[in-house]
Coordinates of C-alpha atoms in Angstrom, one line a residue:
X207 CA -10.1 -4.6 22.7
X208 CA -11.3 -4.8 26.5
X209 CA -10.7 -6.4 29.5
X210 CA -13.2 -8.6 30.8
X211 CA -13.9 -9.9 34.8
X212 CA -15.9 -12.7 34.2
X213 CA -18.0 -13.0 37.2
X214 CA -20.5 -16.0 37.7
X215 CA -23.8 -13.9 37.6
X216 CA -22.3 -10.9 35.9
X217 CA -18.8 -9.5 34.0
X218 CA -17.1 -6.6 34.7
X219 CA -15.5 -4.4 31.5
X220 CA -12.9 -1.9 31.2
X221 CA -10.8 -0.5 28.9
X222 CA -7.6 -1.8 28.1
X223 CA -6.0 1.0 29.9
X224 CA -8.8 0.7 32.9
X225 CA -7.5 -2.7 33.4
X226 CA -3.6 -1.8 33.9
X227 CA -4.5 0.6 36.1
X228 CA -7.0 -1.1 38.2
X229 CA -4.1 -3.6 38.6
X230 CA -1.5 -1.6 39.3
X231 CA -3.5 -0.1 41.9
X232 CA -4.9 -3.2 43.5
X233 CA -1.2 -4.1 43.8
X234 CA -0.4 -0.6 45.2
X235 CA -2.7 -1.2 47.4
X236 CA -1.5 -4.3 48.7
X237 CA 1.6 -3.2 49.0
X238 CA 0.1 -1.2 52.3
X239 CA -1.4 -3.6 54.0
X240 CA -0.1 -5.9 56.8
X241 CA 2.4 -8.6 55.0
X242 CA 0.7 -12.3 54.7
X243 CA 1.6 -15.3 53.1
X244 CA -2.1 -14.9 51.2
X245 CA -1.1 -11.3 50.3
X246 CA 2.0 -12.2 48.6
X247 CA 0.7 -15.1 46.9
X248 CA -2.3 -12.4 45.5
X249 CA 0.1 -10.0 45.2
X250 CA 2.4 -12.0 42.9
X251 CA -0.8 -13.0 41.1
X252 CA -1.6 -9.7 40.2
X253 CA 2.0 -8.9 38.8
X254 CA 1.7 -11.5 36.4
X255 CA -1.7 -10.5 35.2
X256 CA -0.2 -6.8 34.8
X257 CA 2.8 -8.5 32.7
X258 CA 0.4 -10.1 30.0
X259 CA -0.9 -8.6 26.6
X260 CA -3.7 -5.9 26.2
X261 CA -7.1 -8.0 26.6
X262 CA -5.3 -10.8 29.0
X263 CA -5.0 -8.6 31.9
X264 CA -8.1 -9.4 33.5
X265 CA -8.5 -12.3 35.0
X266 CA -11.9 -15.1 35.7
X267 CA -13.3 -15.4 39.0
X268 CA -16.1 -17.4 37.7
X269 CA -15.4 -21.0 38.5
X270 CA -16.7 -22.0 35.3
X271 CA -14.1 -20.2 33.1
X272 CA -10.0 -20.7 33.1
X273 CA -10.7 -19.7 37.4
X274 CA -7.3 -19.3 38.4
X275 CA -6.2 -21.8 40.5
X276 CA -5.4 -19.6 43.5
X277 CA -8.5 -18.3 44.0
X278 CA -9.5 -22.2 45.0
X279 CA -8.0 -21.3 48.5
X280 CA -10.6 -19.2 50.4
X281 CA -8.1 -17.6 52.0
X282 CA -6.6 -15.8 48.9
X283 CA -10.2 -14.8 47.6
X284 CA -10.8 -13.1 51.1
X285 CA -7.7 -11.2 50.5
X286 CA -8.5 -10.1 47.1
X287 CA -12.0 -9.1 48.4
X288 CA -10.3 -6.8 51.2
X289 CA -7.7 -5.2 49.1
X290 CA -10.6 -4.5 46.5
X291 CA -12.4 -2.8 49.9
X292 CA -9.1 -0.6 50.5
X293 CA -9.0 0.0 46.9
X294 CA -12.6 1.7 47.1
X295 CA -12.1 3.6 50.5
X296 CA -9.3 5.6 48.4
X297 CA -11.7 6.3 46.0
X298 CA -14.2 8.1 48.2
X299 CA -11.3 10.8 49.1
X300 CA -10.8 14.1 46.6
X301 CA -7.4 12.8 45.9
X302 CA -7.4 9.3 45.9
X303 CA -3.8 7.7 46.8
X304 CA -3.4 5.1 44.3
X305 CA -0.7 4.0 42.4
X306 CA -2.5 4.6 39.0
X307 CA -1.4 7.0 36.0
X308 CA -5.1 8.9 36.7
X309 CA -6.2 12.6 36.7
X310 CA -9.0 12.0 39.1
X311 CA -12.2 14.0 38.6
X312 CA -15.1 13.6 40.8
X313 CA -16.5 11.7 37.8
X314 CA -13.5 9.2 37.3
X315 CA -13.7 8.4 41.0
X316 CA -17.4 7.8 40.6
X317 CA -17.1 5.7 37.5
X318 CA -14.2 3.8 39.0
X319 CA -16.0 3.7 41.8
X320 CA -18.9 1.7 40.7
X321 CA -16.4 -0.5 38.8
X322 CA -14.9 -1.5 42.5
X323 CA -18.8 -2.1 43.7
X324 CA -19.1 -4.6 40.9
X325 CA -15.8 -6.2 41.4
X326 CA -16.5 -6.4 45.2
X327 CA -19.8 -7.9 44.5
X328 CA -18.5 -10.9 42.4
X329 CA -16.3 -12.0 44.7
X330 CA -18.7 -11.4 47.5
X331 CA -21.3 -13.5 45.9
X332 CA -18.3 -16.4 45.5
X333 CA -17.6 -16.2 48.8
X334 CA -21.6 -16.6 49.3
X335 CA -21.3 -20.0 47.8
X336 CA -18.5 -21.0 50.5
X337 CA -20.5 -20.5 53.1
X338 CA -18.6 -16.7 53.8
X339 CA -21.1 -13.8 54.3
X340 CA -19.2 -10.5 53.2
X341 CA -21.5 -7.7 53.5
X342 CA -21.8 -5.3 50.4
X343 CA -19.7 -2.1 50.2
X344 CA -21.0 1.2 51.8
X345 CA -18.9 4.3 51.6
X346 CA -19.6 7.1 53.5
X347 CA -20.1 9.4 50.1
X348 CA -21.9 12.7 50.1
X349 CA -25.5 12.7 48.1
X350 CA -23.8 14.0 44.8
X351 CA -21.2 11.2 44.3
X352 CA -23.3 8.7 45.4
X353 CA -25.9 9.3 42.8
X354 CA -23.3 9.4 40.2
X355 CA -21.9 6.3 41.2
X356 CA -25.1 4.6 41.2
X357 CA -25.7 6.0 37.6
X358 CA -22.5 4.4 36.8
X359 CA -22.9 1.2 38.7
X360 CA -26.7 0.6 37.6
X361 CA -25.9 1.5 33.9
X362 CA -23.3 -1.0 33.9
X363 CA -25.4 -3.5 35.2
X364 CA -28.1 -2.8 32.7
X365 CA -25.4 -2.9 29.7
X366 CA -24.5 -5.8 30.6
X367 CA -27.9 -7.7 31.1
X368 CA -28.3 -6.6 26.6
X369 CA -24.9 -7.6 26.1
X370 CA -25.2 -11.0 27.2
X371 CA -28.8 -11.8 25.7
X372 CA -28.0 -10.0 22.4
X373 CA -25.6 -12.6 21.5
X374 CA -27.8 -15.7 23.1
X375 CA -31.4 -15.3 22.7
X376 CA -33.6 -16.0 25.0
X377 CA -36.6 -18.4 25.0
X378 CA -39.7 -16.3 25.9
X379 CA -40.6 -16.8 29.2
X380 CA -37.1 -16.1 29.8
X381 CA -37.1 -12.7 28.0
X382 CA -40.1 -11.9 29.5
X383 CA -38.7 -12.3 32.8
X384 CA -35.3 -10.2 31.1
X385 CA -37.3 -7.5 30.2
X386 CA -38.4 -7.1 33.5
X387 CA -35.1 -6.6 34.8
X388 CA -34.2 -4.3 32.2
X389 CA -37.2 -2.3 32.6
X390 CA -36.6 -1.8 36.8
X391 CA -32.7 -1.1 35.7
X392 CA -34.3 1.8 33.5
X393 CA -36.2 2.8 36.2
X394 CA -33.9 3.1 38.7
X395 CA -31.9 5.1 35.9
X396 CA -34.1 7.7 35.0
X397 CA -35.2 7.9 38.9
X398 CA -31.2 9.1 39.7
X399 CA -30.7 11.1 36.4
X400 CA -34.0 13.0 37.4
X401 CA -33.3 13.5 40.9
X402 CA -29.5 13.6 41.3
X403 CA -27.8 14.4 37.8
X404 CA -29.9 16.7 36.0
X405 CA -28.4 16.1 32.9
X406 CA -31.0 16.3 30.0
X407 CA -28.7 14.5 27.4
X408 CA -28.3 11.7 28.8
X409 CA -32.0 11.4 30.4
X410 CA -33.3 11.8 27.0
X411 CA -31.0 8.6 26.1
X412 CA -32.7 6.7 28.6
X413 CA -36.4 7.8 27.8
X414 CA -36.1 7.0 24.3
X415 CA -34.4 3.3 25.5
X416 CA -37.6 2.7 28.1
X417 CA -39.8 3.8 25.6
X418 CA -39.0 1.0 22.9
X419 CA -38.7 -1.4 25.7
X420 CA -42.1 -0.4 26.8
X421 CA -43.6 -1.0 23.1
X422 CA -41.7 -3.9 22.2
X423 CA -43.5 -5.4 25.7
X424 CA -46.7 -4.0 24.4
X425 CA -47.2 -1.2 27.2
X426 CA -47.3 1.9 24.6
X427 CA -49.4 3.8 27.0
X428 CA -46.4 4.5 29.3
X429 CA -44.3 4.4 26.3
X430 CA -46.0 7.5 24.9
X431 CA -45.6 9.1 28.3
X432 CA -42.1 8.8 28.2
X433 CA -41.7 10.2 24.5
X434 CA -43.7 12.9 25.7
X435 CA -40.8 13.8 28.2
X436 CA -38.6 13.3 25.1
X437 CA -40.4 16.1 22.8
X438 CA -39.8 18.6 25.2
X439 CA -36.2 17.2 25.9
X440 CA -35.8 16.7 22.2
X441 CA -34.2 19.7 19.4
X442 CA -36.0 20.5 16.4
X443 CA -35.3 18.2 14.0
X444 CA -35.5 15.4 17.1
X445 CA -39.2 16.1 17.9
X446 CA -40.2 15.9 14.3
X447 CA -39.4 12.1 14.7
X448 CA -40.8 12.0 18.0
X449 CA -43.7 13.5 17.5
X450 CA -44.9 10.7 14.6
X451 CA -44.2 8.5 16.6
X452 CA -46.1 9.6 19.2
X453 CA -49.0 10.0 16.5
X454 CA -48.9 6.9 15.6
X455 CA -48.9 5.2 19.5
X456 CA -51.8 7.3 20.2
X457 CA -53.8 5.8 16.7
X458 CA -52.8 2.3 17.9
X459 CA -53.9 3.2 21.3
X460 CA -57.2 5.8 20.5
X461 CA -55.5 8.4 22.2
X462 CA -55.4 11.8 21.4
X463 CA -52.3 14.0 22.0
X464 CA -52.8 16.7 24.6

């Protein structure tokens, strides 16, 4: 089981465990911040979610689906919003102070970093439709973290986008326009792991994923530039696989391998 955030445009999902602790941090949170009638009432709100089963934590804040009633007041969703900000600014520090049962590495705070930019944004873009301009989140981060967070944050995003069309099917204009938004999410992907990460592993994940988006889309000229990445990324046993493949792209395509 997960917990889901069900945003209007997009949901956020953690863990079981990620979702305790998200709340129980939210809630440390607000216990630090200047007393409100609005900060109880979120406050409370938050302790109720924490008491409910594995999978009910989480709560809706799209007004479409079971949206909790207290979130109708503006004033409460600006709350939430700015707690979420506090919530954030902790997470930029070595040693975040947050009431969560955590062993924070620099790749936890990243991750859960990147969770709190996606949180932030759905309720920003709510707040959008009220006529409320929130600006988006900037931390002061050094290069390394922020690359990593934008792994996580951009990776989620992309997730997400397969997640919901896998189980509805789009029409094909629509996918066409899906694909799109996949492909620049890939893009972005590779660009960060490239630059900032360096990690092979998990570039070659993301290769071989562009490259069958890029066939399935017909493009199998950049496809086979990108599994040409993966052959030398690739083990043994890996690049035997590749390597027909990439024989049979360059018959399809009358290209010959370099």
């Amino acid at each position: 089981m997960a917990e889901h955030f069900y945003g209007k445009n997009h949901t956020l999902h953690t863990s079981n465990k990620g979702g305790e602790e998200l709340l129980k941090g939210l809630i440390g949170v607000s216990n630090k911040l200047q007393e409100t009638t609005s900060i109880i009432k979120v406050r409370f709100f938050l302790e109720n979610q924490l008491k409910q089963g594995s999978g009910w934590k989480a709560f809706s804040l799209n007004p479409n689906i079971d949206y909790p009633e207290l979130f109708e007041n503006t004033n409460n969703l600006i709350t939430l919003i700015n707690i979420i900000k506090h919530f954030g600014n902790e997470l930029t520090k070595t040693q975040p102070k947050l009431d969560c049962d955590i062993d924070w590495t620099r790749d936890l705070r990243c991750k859960w970093l990147a969770k709190t930019l996606e949180l932030h944004e759905i309720i920003r873009q709510l707040l959008f439709d009220r006529k409320i301009c929130i600006d988006k989140l900037n931390y002061n981060i050094d290069n390394d973290d922020s690359n990593l967070c934008q792994y996580y944050l951009i990776s989620d995003y992309y997730y997400e986008l397969c997640r919901r069309y896998k189980k509805n099917k789009p029409e094909n204009e629509e996918e066409n326009k899906i694909n799109e938004t996949k492909l620049k999410y890939l893009d972005k992907i590779i660009s960060i792991i490239e630059i900032g990460i360096q990690q092979n592993d998990i570039l070659l994940i993301y290769l071989l994923e562009r490259a069958e988006l890029l066939i399935s889309i017909g493009n199998k000229e950049e496809a086979i530039l990108d599994l040409k990445k993966c052959f030398i990324l690739e083990d043994e046993n890996g690049n035997k696989a590749i390597l027909d493949h990439l024989k049979e792209l360059n018959k399809e395509t009358d290209n010959q391998l370099e």
